[in-house]
mmCIF file of C-alpha atoms and ligand atoms in Angstrom:
data_model
loop_
_atom_site.group_PDB
_atom_site.id
_atom_site.type_symbol
_atom_site.label_atom_id
_atom_site.label_comp_id
_atom_site.label_asym_id
_atom_site.label_seq_id
_atom_site.Cartn_x
_atom_site.Cartn_y
_atom_site.Cartn_z
ATOM 1 C CA UNK P 1 22.398 5.840 -4.424
ATOM 2 C CA UNK P 2 20.602 3.001 -2.713
ATOM 3 C CA UNK P 3 17.221 1.328 -3.220
ATOM 4 C CA UNK P 4 15.408 0.291 -0.024
ATOM 5 C CA UNK P 5 13.387 -2.714 -1.117
ATOM 6 C CA UNK P 6 10.250 -3.506 0.863
ATOM 7 C CA UNK P 7 8.367 -1.730 3.617
ATOM 8 C CA UNK P 8 10.782 -2.846 6.359
ATOM 9 C CA UNK P 9 13.776 -1.402 4.504
ATOM 10 C CA UNK P 10 11.832 1.708 3.514
ATOM 11 C CA UNK P 11 10.071 2.590 6.772
ATOM 12 C CA UNK P 12 10.654 -0.123 9.379
ATOM 13 C CA UNK P 13 7.515 -2.087 8.449
ATOM 14 C CA UNK P 14 6.570 -5.186 10.404
ATOM 15 C CA UNK P 15 10.000 -5.203 12.040
ATOM 16 C CA UNK P 16 9.229 -1.880 13.706
ATOM 17 C CA UNK P 17 5.644 -2.694 14.739
ATOM 18 C CA UNK P 18 4.759 -1.674 18.295
ATOM 19 C CA UNK P 19 6.391 -2.040 20.725
ATOM 20 C CA UNK P 20 9.414 -2.167 18.345
ATOM 21 C CA UNK P 21 11.722 -3.748 20.885
ATOM 22 C CA UNK P 22 14.581 -3.872 18.384
ATOM 23 C CA UNK P 23 14.380 -0.204 17.429
ATOM 24 C CA UNK P 24 13.977 -1.097 13.758
ATOM 25 C CA UNK P 25 13.705 1.753 11.241
ATOM 26 C CA UNK P 26 14.030 2.522 7.561
ATOM 27 C CA UNK P 27 17.429 2.473 5.861
ATOM 28 C CA UNK P 28 17.283 6.210 5.158
ATOM 29 C CA UNK P 29 17.298 6.880 8.908
ATOM 30 C CA UNK P 30 20.497 4.854 9.374
ATOM 31 C CA UNK P 31 22.670 5.561 6.335
ATOM 32 C CA UNK P 32 23.677 8.986 5.196
ATOM 33 C CA UNK P 33 23.015 8.211 1.532
ATOM 34 C CA UNK P 34 20.443 9.050 -1.088
ATOM 35 C CA UNK P 35 17.708 6.396 -0.859
ATOM 36 C CA UNK P 36 14.813 5.494 -3.145
ATOM 37 C CA UNK P 37 12.096 3.742 -1.151
ATOM 38 C CA UNK P 38 10.341 0.914 -2.966
ATOM 39 C CA UNK P 39 7.864 -0.112 -0.300
ATOM 40 C CA UNK P 40 5.483 -3.056 -0.232
ATOM 41 C CA UNK P 41 5.024 -6.195 1.790
ATOM 42 C CA UNK P 42 5.827 -7.848 -0.526
ATOM 43 C CA UNK P 43 7.157 -5.597 -3.271
ATOM 44 C CA UNK P 44 5.581 -5.983 -6.673
ATOM 45 C CA UNK P 45 8.504 -7.068 -8.927
ATOM 46 C CA UNK P 46 7.501 -4.392 -11.460
ATOM 47 C CA UNK P 47 8.067 -1.671 -8.869
ATOM 48 C CA UNK P 48 11.648 -2.816 -8.349
ATOM 49 C CA UNK P 49 12.573 -3.644 -11.935
ATOM 50 C CA UNK P 50 10.754 -0.544 -13.163
ATOM 51 C CA UNK P 51 12.740 1.634 -10.766
ATOM 52 C CA UNK P 52 16.014 0.056 -11.908
ATOM 53 C CA UNK P 53 15.059 0.440 -15.563
ATOM 54 C CA UNK P 54 14.139 4.078 -15.018
ATOM 55 C CA UNK P 55 17.481 4.754 -13.329
ATOM 56 C CA UNK P 56 19.379 3.094 -16.186
ATOM 57 C CA UNK P 57 17.436 4.617 -19.052
ATOM 58 C CA UNK P 58 16.185 7.990 -17.827
ATOM 59 C CA UNK P 59 17.949 8.700 -14.541
ATOM 60 C CA UNK P 60 16.312 9.493 -11.240
ATOM 61 C CA UNK P 61 12.537 8.945 -11.252
ATOM 62 C CA UNK P 62 10.210 11.543 -9.765
ATOM 63 C CA UNK P 63 9.682 10.678 -6.093
ATOM 64 C CA UNK P 64 6.646 11.192 -3.878
ATOM 65 C CA UNK P 65 6.948 12.832 -0.418
ATOM 66 C CA UNK P 66 7.893 9.417 1.046
ATOM 67 C CA UNK P 67 10.810 9.033 -1.363
ATOM 68 C CA UNK P 68 9.054 6.468 -3.592
ATOM 69 C CA UNK P 69 8.764 6.582 -7.390
ATOM 70 C CA UNK P 70 5.520 8.469 -8.142
ATOM 71 C CA UNK P 71 5.214 6.305 -11.218
ATOM 72 C CA UNK P 72 4.087 3.397 -9.015
ATOM 73 C CA UNK P 73 2.898 5.041 -5.797
ATOM 74 C CA UNK P 74 1.464 8.335 -7.010
ATOM 75 C CA UNK P 75 -2.229 7.351 -6.851
ATOM 76 C CA UNK P 76 -4.209 5.609 -4.143
ATOM 77 C CA UNK P 77 -5.527 2.083 -4.471
ATOM 78 C CA UNK P 78 -8.963 3.612 -3.924
ATOM 79 C CA UNK P 79 -8.719 5.881 -6.956
ATOM 80 C CA UNK P 80 -8.656 3.062 -9.489
ATOM 81 C CA UNK P 81 -10.284 0.249 -7.503
ATOM 82 C CA UNK P 82 -12.796 -1.852 -9.411
ATOM 83 C CA UNK P 83 -15.204 -1.479 -6.472
ATOM 84 C CA UNK P 84 -15.034 2.314 -6.406
ATOM 85 C CA UNK P 85 -18.521 2.739 -7.886
ATOM 86 C CA UNK P 86 -19.913 0.846 -4.891
ATOM 87 C CA UNK P 87 -18.035 3.151 -2.515
ATOM 88 C CA UNK P 88 -19.403 6.218 -4.287
ATOM 89 C CA UNK P 89 -22.944 4.857 -3.867
ATOM 90 C CA UNK P 90 -22.200 3.973 -0.194
ATOM 91 C CA UNK P 91 -22.927 0.354 -1.030
ATOM 92 C CA UNK P 92 -20.736 -1.609 1.369
ATOM 93 C CA UNK P 93 -19.990 -5.316 1.831
ATOM 94 C CA UNK P 94 -21.367 -6.986 4.934
ATOM 95 C CA UNK P 95 -18.985 -9.931 4.835
ATOM 96 C CA UNK P 96 -15.965 -11.218 2.945
ATOM 97 C CA UNK P 97 -17.069 -12.578 -0.418
ATOM 98 C CA UNK P 98 -19.687 -9.873 -1.010
ATOM 99 C CA UNK P 99 -19.100 -7.941 -4.233
ATOM 100 C CA UNK P 100 -19.537 -4.434 -2.782
ATOM 101 C CA UNK P 101 -16.890 -2.022 -1.468
ATOM 102 C CA UNK P 102 -14.921 -3.427 1.490
ATOM 103 C CA UNK P 103 -14.377 -0.118 3.308
ATOM 104 C CA UNK P 104 -16.808 -1.574 5.862
ATOM 105 C CA UNK P 105 -14.466 -4.540 6.320
ATOM 106 C CA UNK P 106 -11.355 -2.509 7.042
ATOM 107 C CA UNK P 107 -10.029 -1.723 3.558
ATOM 108 C CA UNK P 108 -7.378 1.023 3.759
ATOM 109 C CA UNK P 109 -7.205 1.568 -0.001
ATOM 110 C CA UNK P 110 -8.244 5.231 0.455
ATOM 111 C CA UNK P 111 -4.977 6.026 2.272
ATOM 112 C CA UNK P 112 -2.652 3.667 0.373
ATOM 113 C CA UNK P 113 -0.529 4.742 -2.583
ATOM 114 C CA UNK P 114 0.084 1.921 -5.100
ATOM 115 C CA UNK P 115 -1.021 0.869 -8.569
ATOM 116 C CA UNK P 116 -2.265 -2.639 -7.641
ATOM 117 C CA UNK P 117 -5.747 -2.221 -9.207
ATOM 118 C CA UNK P 118 -4.368 -1.955 -12.752
ATOM 119 C CA UNK P 119 -0.847 -3.431 -12.507
ATOM 120 C CA UNK P 120 -2.046 -6.396 -10.434
ATOM 121 C CA UNK P 121 0.044 -9.319 -9.191
ATOM 122 C CA UNK P 122 1.077 -12.837 -10.185
ATOM 123 C CA UNK P 123 2.012 -11.887 -13.742
ATOM 124 C CA UNK P 124 -0.675 -9.199 -13.841
ATOM 125 C CA UNK P 125 -3.532 -11.603 -13.074
ATOM 126 C CA UNK P 126 -5.104 -10.466 -9.811
ATOM 127 C CA UNK P 127 -4.793 -8.415 -6.634
ATOM 128 C CA UNK P 128 -6.262 -8.499 -3.112
ATOM 129 C CA UNK P 129 -9.554 -6.657 -3.664
ATOM 130 C CA UNK P 130 -10.213 -8.718 -6.796
ATOM 131 C CA UNK P 131 -10.020 -11.874 -4.660
ATOM 132 C CA UNK P 132 -12.235 -10.428 -1.902
ATOM 133 C CA UNK P 133 -9.548 -9.292 0.534
ATOM 134 C CA UNK P 134 -9.487 -5.697 1.795
ATOM 135 C CA UNK P 135 -6.306 -3.728 1.063
ATOM 136 C CA UNK P 136 -4.212 -3.749 4.264
ATOM 137 C CA UNK P 137 -2.001 -0.839 3.190
ATOM 138 C CA UNK P 138 1.289 -2.732 2.976
ATOM 139 C CA UNK P 139 3.068 0.088 1.114
ATOM 140 C CA UNK P 140 2.315 2.701 3.765
ATOM 141 C CA UNK P 141 4.821 4.403 6.018
ATOM 142 C CA UNK P 142 2.746 3.417 9.075
ATOM 143 C CA UNK P 143 2.238 -0.244 8.078
ATOM 144 C CA UNK P 144 1.326 -2.425 9.938
ATOM 145 C CA UNK P 145 0.377 -0.373 13.017
ATOM 146 C CA UNK P 146 -1.632 2.136 10.967
ATOM 147 C CA UNK P 147 -3.649 -0.675 9.386
ATOM 148 C CA UNK P 148 -4.550 -2.651 12.485
ATOM 149 C CA UNK P 149 -6.812 -3.995 13.718
ATOM 150 C CA UNK P 150 -7.393 -5.521 10.282
ATOM 151 C CA UNK P 151 -11.024 -5.895 9.169
ATOM 152 C CA UNK P 152 -12.144 -2.902 11.259
ATOM 153 C CA UNK P 153 -13.370 0.111 9.256
ATOM 154 C CA UNK P 154 -10.844 2.931 8.825
ATOM 155 C CA UNK P 155 -12.582 5.622 10.955
ATOM 156 C CA UNK P 156 -12.807 3.202 13.901
ATOM 157 C CA UNK P 157 -9.198 2.107 13.409
ATOM 158 C CA UNK P 158 -8.043 5.698 13.800
ATOM 159 C CA UNK P 159 -10.039 6.216 16.999
ATOM 160 C CA UNK P 160 -9.018 2.874 18.474
ATOM 161 C CA UNK P 161 -6.144 2.960 20.996
ATOM 162 C CA UNK P 162 -3.061 1.026 19.824
ATOM 163 C CA UNK P 163 -3.184 -1.550 22.618
ATOM 164 C CA UNK P 164 -6.618 -2.690 21.434
ATOM 165 C CA UNK P 165 -5.175 -3.584 18.030
HETATM 166 S S1 SF4 H 1 -12.680 -1.827 -1.730
HETATM 167 FE FE1 SF4 H 1 -11.225 -0.409 -0.711
HETATM 168 S S2 SF4 H 1 -10.045 0.538 -2.345
HETATM 169 FE FE2 SF4 H 1 -11.856 -0.424 -3.278
HETATM 170 S S3 SF4 H 1 -13.376 1.243 -3.371
HETATM 171 FE FE3 SF4 H 1 -13.710 0.147 -1.454
HETATM 172 S S4 SF4 H 1 -12.482 1.278 0.091
HETATM 173 FE FE4 SF4 H 1 -11.770 1.892 -1.940
#
């Protein structure tokens, strides 16, 4: 049993960003061992310690399709985001610092599994959207290439050719 800590260890992450000259990839593609992915760039300490504690006290945690503990990655950022009511009303921010939903500014919370909105960071004090920064999807299998160009809305990101990122 092995825990891959961080998005680089889990999926390749920034180290494998295009053009990936080094051929970087996740640990589970290199070692023939059972791997729990604890992705994040950086990893929330709770995700790591919580995974260890679960292994020690209850055994193997339930994993999502990407091999991550569902306990921490099972819901999207978008599902519990404090700005979700703005999204539902299609009330979008025009610039950083506006209080509305930042989907218009490139937030990828709708495709990112993590519990940041309620676990938060820095001893459970805050998290990116709370300090006016769109989620950049650092826990995702396709991070960072699937999140760039940053600050461009998600539908346009998907249509945009990679070299324009
Ligand atoms: S800020 Fe991002 S995560 Fe929050 S509601 Fe808007 S799109 Fe969803």
